[in-house]
mmCIF file of C-alpha atoms in Angstrom:
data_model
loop_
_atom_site.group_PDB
_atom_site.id
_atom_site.type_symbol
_atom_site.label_atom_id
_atom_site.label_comp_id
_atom_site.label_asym_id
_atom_site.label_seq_id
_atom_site.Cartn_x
_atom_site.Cartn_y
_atom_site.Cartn_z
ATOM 1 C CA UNK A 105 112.031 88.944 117.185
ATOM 2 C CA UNK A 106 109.587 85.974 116.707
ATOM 3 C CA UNK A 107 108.637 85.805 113.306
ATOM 4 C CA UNK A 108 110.963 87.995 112.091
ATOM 5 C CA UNK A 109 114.566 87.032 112.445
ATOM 6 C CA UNK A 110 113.639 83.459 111.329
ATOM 7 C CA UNK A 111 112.267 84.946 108.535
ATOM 8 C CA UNK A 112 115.641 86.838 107.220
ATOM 9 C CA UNK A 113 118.038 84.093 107.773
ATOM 10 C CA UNK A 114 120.100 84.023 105.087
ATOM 11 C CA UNK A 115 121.224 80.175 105.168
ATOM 12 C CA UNK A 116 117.974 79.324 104.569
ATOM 13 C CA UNK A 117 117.177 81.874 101.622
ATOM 14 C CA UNK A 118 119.943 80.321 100.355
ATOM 15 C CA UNK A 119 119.171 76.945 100.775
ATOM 16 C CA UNK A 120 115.289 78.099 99.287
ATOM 17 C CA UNK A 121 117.255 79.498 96.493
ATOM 18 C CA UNK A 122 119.057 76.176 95.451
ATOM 19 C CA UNK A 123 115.724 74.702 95.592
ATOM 20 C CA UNK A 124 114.174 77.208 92.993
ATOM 21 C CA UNK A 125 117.319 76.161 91.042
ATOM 22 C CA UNK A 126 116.805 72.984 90.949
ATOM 23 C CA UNK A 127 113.169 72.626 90.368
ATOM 24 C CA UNK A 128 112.315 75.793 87.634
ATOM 25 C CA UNK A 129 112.087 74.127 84.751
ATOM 26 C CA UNK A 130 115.154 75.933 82.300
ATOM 27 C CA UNK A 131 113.457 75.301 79.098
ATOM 28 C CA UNK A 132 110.420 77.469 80.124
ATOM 29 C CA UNK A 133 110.375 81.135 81.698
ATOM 30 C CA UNK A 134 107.969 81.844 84.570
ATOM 31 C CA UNK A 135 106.577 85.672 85.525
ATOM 32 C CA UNK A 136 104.762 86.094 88.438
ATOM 33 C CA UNK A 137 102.993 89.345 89.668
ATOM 34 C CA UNK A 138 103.567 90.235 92.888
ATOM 35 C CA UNK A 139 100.352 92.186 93.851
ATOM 36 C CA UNK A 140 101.347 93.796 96.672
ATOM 37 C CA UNK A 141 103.663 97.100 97.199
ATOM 38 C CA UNK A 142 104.510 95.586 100.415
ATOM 39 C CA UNK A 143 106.273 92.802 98.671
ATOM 40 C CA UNK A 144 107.891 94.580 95.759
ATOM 41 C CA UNK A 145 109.225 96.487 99.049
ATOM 42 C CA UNK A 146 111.109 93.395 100.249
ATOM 43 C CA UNK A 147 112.040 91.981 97.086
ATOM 44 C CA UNK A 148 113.686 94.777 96.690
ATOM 45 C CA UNK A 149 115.669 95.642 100.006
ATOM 46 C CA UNK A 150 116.605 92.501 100.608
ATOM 47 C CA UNK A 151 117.621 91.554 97.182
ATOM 48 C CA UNK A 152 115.309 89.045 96.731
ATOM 49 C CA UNK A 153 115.441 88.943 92.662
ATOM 50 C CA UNK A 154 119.333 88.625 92.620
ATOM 51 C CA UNK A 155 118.992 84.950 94.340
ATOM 52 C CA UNK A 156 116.118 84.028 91.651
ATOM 53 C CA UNK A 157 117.176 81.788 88.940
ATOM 54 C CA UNK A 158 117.333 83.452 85.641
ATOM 55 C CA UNK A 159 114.176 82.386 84.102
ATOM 56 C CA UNK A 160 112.294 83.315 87.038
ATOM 57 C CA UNK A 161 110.980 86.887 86.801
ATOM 58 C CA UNK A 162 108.750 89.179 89.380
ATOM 59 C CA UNK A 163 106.402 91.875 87.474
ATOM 60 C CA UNK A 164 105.104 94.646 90.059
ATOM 61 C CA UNK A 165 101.161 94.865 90.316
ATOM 62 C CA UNK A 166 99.312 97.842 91.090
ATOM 63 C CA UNK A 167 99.729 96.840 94.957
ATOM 64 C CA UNK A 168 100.285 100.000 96.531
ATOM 65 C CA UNK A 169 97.177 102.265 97.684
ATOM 66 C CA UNK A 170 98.612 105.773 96.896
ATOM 67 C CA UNK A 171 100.364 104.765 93.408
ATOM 68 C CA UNK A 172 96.959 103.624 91.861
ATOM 69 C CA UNK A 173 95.134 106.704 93.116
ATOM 70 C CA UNK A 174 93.903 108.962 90.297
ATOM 71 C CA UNK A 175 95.005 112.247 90.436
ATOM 72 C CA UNK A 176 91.145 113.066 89.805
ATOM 73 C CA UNK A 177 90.397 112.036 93.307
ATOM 74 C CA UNK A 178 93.447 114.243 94.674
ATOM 75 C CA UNK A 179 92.507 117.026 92.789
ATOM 76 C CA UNK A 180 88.582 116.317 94.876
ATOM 77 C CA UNK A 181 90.761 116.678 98.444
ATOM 78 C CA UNK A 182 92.194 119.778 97.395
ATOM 79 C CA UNK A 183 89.244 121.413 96.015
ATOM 80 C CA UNK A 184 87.715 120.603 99.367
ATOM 81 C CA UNK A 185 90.640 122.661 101.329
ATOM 82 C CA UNK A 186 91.214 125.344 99.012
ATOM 83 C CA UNK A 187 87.619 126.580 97.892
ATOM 84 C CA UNK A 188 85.369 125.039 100.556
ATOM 85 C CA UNK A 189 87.514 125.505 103.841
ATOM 86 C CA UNK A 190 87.144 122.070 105.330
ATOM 87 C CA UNK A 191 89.847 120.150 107.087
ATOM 88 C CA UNK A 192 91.233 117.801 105.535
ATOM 89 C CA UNK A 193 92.853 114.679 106.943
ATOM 90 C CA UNK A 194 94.823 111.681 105.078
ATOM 91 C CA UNK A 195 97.801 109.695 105.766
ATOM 92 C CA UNK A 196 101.290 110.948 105.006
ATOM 93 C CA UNK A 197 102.255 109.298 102.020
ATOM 94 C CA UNK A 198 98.926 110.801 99.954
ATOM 95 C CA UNK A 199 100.142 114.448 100.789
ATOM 96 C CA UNK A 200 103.140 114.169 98.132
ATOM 97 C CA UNK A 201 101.063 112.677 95.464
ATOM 98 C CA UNK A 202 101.171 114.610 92.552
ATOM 99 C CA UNK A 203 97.910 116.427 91.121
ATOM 100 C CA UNK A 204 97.042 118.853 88.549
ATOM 101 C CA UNK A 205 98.148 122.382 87.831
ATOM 102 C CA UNK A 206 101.855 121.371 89.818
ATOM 103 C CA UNK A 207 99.955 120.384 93.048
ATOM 104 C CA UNK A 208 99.661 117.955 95.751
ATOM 105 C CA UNK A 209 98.230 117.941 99.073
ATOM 106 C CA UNK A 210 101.269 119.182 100.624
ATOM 107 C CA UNK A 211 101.625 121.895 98.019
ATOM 108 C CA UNK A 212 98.516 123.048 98.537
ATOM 109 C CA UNK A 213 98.429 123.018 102.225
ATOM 110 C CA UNK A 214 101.493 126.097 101.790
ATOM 111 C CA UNK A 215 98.740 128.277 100.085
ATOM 112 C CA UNK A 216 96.893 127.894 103.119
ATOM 113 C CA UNK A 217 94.936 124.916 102.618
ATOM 114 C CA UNK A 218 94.544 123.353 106.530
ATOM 115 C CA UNK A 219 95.437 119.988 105.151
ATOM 116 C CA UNK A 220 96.593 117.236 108.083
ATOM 117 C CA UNK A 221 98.689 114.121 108.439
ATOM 118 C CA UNK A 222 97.284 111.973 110.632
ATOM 119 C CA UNK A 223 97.968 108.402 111.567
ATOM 120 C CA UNK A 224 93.912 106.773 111.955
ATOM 121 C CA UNK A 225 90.743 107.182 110.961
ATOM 122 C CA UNK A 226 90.081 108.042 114.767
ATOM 123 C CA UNK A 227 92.639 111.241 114.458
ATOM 124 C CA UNK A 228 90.554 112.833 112.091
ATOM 125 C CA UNK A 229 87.438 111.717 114.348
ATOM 126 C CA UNK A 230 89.161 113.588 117.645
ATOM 127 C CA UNK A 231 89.752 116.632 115.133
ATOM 128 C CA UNK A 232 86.082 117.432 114.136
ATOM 129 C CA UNK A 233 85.700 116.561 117.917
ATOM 130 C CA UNK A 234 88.355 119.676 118.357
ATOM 131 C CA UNK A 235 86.606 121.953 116.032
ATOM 132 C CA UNK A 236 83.043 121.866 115.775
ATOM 133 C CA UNK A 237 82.662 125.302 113.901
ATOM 134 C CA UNK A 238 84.972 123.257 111.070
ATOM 135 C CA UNK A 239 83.835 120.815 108.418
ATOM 136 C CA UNK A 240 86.263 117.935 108.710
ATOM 137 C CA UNK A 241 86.931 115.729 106.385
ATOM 138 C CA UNK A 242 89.285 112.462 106.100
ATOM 139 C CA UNK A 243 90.109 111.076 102.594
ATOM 140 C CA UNK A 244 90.147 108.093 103.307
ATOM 141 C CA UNK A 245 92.435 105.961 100.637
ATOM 142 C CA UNK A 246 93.871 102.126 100.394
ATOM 143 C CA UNK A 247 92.899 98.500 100.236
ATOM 144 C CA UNK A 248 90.762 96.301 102.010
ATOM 145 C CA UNK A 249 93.796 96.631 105.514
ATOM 146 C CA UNK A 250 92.408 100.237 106.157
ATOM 147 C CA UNK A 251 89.052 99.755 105.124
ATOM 148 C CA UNK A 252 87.801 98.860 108.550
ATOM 149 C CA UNK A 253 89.149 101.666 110.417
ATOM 150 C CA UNK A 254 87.232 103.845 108.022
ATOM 151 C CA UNK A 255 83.937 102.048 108.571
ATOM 152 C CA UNK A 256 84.255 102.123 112.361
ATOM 153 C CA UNK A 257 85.246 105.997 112.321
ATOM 154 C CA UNK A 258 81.805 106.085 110.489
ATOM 155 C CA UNK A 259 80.080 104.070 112.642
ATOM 156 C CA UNK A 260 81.561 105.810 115.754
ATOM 157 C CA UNK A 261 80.729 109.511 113.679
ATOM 158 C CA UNK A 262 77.312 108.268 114.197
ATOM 159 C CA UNK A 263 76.684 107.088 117.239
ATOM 160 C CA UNK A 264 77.879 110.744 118.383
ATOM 161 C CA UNK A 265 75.946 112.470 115.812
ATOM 162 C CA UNK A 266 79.314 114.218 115.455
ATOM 163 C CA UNK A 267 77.975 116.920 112.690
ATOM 164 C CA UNK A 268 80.530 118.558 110.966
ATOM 165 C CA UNK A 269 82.703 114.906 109.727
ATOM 166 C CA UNK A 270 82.880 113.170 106.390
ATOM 167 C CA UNK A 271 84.815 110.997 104.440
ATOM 168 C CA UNK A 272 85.962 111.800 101.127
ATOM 169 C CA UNK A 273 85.982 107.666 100.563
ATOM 170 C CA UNK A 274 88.404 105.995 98.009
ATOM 171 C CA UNK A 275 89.002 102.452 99.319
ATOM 172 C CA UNK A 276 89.719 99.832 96.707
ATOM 173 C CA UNK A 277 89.440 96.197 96.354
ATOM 174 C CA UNK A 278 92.270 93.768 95.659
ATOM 175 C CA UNK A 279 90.380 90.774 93.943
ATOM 176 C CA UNK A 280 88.733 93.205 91.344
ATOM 177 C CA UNK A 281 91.934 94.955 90.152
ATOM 178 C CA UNK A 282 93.842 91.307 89.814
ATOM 179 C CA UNK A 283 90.508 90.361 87.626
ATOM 180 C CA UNK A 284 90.548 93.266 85.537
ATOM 181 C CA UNK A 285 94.440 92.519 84.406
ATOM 182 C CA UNK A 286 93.558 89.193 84.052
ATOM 183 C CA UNK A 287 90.658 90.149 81.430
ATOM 184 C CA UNK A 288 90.030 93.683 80.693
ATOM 185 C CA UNK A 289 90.296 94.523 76.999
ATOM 186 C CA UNK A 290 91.269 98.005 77.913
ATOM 187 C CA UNK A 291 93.936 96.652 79.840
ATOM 188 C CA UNK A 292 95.581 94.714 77.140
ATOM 189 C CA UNK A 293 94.660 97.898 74.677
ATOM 190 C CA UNK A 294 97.191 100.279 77.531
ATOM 191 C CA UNK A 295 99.621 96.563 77.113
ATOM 192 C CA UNK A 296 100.038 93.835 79.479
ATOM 193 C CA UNK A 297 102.705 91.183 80.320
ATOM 194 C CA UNK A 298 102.345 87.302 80.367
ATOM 195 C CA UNK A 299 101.460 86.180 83.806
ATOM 196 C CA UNK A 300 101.792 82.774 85.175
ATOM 197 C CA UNK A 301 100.213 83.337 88.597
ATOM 198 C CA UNK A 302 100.012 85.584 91.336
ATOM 199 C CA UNK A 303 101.955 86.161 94.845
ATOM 200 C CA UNK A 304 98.614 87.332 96.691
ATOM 201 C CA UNK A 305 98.874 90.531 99.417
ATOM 202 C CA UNK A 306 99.338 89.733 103.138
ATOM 203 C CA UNK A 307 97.743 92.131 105.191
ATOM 204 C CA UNK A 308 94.663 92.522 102.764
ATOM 205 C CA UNK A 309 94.235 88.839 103.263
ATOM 206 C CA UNK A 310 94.424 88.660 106.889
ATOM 207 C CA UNK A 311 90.982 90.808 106.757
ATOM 208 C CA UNK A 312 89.334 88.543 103.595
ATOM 209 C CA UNK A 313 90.690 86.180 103.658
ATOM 210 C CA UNK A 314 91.894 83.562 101.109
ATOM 211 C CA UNK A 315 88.553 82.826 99.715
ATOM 212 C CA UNK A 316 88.112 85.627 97.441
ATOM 213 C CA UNK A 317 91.340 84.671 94.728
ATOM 214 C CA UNK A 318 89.670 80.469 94.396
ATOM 215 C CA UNK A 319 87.052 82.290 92.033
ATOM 216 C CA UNK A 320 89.791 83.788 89.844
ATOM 217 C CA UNK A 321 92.356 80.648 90.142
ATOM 218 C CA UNK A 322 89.864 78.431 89.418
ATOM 219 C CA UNK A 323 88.651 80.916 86.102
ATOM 220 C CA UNK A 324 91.635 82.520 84.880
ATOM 221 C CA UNK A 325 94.146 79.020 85.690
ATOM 222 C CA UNK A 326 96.196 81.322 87.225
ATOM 223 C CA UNK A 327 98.194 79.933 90.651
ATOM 224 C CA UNK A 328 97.777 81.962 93.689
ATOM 225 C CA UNK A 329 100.106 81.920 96.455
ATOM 226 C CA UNK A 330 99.377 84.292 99.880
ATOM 227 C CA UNK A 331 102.567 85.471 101.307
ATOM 228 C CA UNK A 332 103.979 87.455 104.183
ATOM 229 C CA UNK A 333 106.236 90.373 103.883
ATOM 230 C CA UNK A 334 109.736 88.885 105.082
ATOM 231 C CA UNK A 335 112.249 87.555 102.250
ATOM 232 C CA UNK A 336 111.854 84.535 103.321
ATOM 233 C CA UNK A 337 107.887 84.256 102.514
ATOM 234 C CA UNK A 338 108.103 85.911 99.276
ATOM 235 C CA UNK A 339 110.708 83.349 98.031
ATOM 236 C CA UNK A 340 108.551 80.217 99.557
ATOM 237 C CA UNK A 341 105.917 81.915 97.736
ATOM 238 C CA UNK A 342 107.843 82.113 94.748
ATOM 239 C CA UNK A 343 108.505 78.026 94.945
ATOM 240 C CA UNK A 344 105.643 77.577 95.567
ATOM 241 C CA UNK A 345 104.378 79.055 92.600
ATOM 242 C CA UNK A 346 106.941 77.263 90.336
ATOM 243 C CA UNK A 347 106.148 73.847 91.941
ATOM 244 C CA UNK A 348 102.095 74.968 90.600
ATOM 245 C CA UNK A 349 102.971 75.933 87.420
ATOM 246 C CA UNK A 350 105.481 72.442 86.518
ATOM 247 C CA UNK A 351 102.580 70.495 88.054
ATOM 248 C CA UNK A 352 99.885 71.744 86.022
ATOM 249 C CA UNK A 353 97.930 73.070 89.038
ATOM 250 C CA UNK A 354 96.032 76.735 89.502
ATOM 251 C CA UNK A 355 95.211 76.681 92.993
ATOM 252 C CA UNK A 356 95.321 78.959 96.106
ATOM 253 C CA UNK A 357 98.026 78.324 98.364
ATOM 254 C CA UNK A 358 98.335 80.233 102.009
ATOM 255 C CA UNK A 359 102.410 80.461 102.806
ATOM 256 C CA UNK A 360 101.119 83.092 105.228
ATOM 257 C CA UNK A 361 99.431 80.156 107.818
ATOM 258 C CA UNK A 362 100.716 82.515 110.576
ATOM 259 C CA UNK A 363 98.118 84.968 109.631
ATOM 260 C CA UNK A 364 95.891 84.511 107.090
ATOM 261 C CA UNK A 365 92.766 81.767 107.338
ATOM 262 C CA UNK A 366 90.291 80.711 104.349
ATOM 263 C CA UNK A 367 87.567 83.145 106.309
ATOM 264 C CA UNK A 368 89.570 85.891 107.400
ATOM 265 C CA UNK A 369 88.133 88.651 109.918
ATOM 266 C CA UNK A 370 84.511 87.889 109.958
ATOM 267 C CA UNK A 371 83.931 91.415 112.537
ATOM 268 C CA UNK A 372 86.073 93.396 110.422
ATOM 269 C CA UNK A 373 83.862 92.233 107.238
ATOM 270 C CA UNK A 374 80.572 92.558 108.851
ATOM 271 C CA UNK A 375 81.768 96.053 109.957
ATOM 272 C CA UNK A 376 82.576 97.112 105.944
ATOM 273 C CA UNK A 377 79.552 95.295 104.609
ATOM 274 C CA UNK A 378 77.168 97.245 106.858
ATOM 275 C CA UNK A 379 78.842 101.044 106.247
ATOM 276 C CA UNK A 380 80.023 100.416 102.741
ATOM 277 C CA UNK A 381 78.754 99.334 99.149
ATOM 278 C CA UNK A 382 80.394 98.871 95.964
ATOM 279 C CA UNK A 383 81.087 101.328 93.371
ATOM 280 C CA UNK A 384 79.738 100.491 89.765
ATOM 281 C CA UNK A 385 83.220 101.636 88.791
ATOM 282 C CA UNK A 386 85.896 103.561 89.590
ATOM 283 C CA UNK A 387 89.258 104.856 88.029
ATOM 284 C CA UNK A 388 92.379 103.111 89.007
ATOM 285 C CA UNK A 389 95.609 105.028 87.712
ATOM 286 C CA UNK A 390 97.894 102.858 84.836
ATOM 287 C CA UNK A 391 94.503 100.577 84.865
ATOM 288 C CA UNK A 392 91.769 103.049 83.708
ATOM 289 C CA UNK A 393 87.765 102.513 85.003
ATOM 290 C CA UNK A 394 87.525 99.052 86.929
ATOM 291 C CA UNK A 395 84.086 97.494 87.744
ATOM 292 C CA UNK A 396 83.123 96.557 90.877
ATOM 293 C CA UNK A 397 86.371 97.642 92.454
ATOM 294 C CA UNK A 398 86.318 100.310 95.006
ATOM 295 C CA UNK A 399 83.361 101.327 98.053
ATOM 296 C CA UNK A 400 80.836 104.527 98.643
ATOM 297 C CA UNK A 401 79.313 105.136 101.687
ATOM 298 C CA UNK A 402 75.810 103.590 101.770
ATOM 299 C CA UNK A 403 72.784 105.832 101.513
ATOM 300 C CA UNK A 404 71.765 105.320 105.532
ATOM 301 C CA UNK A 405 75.465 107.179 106.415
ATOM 302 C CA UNK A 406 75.075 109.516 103.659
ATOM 303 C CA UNK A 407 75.637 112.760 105.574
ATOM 304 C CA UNK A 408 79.221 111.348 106.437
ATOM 305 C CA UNK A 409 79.879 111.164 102.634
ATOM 306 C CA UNK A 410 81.852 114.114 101.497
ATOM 307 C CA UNK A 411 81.084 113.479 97.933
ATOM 308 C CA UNK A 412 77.563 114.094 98.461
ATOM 309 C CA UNK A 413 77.882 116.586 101.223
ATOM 310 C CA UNK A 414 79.978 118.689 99.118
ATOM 311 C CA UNK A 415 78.097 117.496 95.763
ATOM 312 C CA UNK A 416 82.100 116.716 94.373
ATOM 313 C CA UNK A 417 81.594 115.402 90.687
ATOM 314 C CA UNK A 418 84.753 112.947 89.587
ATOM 315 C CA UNK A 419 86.806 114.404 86.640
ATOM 316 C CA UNK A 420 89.424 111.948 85.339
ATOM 317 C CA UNK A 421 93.007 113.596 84.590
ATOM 318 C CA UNK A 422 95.674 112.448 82.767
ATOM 319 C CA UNK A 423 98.919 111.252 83.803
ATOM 320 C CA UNK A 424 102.365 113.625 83.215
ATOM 321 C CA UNK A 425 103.263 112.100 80.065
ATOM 322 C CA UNK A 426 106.692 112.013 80.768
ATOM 323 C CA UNK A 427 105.656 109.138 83.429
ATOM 324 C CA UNK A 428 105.659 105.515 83.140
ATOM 325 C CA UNK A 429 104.006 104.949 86.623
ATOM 326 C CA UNK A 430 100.984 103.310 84.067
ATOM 327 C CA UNK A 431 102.923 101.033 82.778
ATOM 328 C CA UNK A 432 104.758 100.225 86.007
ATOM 329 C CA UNK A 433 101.422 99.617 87.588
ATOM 330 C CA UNK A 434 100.792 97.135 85.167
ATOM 331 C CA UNK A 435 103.734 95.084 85.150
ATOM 332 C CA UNK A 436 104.659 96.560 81.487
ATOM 333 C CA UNK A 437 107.723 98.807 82.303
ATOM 334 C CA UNK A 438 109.840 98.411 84.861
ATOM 335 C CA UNK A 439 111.301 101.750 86.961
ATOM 336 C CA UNK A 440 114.579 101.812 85.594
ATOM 337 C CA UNK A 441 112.510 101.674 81.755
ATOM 338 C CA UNK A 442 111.487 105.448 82.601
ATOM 339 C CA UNK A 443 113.241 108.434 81.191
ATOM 340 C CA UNK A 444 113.288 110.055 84.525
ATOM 341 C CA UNK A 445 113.699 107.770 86.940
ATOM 342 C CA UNK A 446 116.378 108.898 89.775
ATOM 343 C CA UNK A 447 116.809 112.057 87.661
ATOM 344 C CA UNK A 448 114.047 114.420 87.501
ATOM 345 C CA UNK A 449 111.606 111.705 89.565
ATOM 346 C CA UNK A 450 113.399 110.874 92.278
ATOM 347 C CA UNK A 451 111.501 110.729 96.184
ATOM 348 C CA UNK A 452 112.296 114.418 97.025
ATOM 349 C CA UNK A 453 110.500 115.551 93.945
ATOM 350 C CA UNK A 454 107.927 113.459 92.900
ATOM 351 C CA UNK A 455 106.285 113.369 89.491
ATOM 352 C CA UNK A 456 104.629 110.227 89.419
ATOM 353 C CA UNK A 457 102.846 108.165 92.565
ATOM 354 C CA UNK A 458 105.002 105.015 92.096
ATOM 355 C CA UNK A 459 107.911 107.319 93.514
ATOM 356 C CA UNK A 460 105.997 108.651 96.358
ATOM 357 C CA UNK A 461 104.905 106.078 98.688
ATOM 358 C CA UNK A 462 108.032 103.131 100.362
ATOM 359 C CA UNK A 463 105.614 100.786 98.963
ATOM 360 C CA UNK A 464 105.759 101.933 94.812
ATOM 361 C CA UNK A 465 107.912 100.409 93.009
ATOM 362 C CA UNK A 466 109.733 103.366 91.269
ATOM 363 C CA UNK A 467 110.495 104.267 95.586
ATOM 364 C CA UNK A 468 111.708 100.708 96.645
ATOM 365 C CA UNK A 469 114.349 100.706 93.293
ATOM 366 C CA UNK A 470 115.393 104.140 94.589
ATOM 367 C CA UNK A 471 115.733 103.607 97.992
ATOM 368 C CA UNK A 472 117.549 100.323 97.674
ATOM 369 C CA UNK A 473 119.927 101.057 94.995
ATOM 370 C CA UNK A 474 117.639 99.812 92.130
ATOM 371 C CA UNK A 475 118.766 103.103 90.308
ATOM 372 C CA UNK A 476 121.946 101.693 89.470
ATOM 373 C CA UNK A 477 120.394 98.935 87.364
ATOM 374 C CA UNK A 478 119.951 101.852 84.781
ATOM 375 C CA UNK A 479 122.426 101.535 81.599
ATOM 376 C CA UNK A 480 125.041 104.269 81.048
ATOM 377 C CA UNK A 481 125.487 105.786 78.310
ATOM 378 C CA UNK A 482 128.950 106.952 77.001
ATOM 379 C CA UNK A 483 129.749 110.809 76.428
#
């Protein structure tokens, strides 16, 4: 398949690994963050770290959509099925998210909440479409990739004067949450990890752009390489990155030239900008309140905003403090560093987020025989 196959030859990872080999410097360690869920994903099913020299180390990010999602804004979703009656649509992986009181979505859709998978935005569209005696709402949730779906769902919501659909909105921004590790004092307080640069997310950049991380690059000295999601990319990404860091340079570098420009999707942008606005601040699980880092609904589309239709006020819960997904979100801890990875947290029962969705990283370990990383201890 074009742009696939080429992309999981294993000659040339190997050849790409000699490379790394021979240029990492051995008297200096490098850690890079790889942002994106989608790449701790294939570093991990396709063994990606194992051909890394020894002094080259990945640190997850808080990449994946559903793992930073506070269980606050779950708890919102279910309050709006359970006690208020609506519909409620999301994407599959949310449903198993853990919330308070033992719940999830999925949980709480067997008490006889009317909670729905659905694959778009435009699902939960033909649903209020289905039931116009029903308040319908979609939560929507992830990065700037799904954003645009949401908006034109919105925009579309409108244009029909479809009455009885919402969004309960919790899109976040990639740029922001890299800035606020980079920074934040309450960040370091919860404890960070050295970083020397930054494998930047693929599909988030094919709708920004590359643009966005020079700021930060430029501010922070802190390389930036855009990658796709094949083993191949990640480790050109990670050479890249080492070539950066021995040359003194903190730059943005797009390994992803198949899909990702400097300008990225100017329609899907202009579509965002004009339904969305940013949120002063908003919680981010393992990273606490970020500024400037997730989108409302602007005041003109305000009677599709479930938070205001509903009058929802935000309560922020904490995590089960048996789980390390905070710390894993960060780059801190890795899975196999938590008490109950693969025993009482495995993907059947979830009690953390980084376990529920392919793209955590407490999943990918699982799912690719990560688990057996974890030290055993004698009788």
């Amino acid at each position: 398949m074009k742009y696939v196959d080429e992309f999981r030859d294993g000659a040339l990872a190997r050849k790409i690994a000699d490379r790394l080999r021979a240029e990492a410097d051995p008297a200096r360690r490098y850690a890079f963050m790889e942002f994106c869920g989608g790449h701790t994903h294939a570093i991990s099913r396709y063994g990606v770290a194992e051909l890394l020299p020894a002094n080259v180390r990945m640190v997850h990010g808080p990449g994946c959509p559903v793992c930073v999602l506070p269980i606050g804004r779950i708890d919102l979703a279910i309050r709006l099925a359970l006690r208020e009656g609506a519909i409620v649509c999301t994407y599959g992986d949310t449903m198993r998210v853990p919330a308070s009181d033992g719940l999830s979505l999925m949980k709480a859709k067997a008490r006889g909440g009317d909670i729905r998978m659905v694959y778009s935005a435009a699902d939960a569209l033909r649903i209020a479409r289905e039931n116009p005696g029903r308040e319908v709402v979609f939560f929507a949730i992830g990065f700037e990739t799904t954003t645009p779906p949401t908006a034109l769902a919105i925009a579309q919501a409108e244009r029909e004067q479809l009455p009885n659909f919402s969004v309960l909105c919790c899109h976040v921004l990639t740029p922001s949450a890299i800035t606020h590790i980079l920074q934040s004092p309450e960040v370091r307080q919860f404890g960070t990890v050295p970083i020397d640069g930054f494998i930047g997310p693929a599909h988030v950049s094919i709708v920004i752009g590359s643009q966005p991380y020079e700021h930060f690059a430029q501010e922070y000295r802190k390389p930036v390489v855009i990658a796709g999601f094949e083993p191949l990319d990640v480790m050109q990404a990670v050479l890249m990155l080492v070539r950066q860091v021995n040359q003194g340079r903190c730059e943005v570098e797009n390994e992803f030239t198949r899909a990702v420009t400097r300008e990225g999707n100017a329609a899907a942008q202009q579509l965002v900008t004009g339904i969305f606005e940013l949120r002063t601040r908003f919680e981010w699980r393992g990273l606490g309140e970020v500024p400037y880092s997730a989108l409302k609904i602007r005041p003109a589309y305000a009677r599709f905003d479930a938070e205001r239709r509903f009058a929802l006020q935000y309560t922020p819960v904490p995590d089960n403090k048996a789980c390390e997904c905070g710390a894993i979100l960060r780059g801190v801890k890795k899975p196999t560093d938590c008490k109950i990875f693969g025993t009482v947290c495995t993907p059947e029962n979830p009690v953390g987020s980084c376990m529920v969705s392919s793209e955590g990283a407490c999943a990918a370990h699982y799912a690719y025989g990560r688990f057996r990383d974890i030290p055993v201890v004698a009788a």
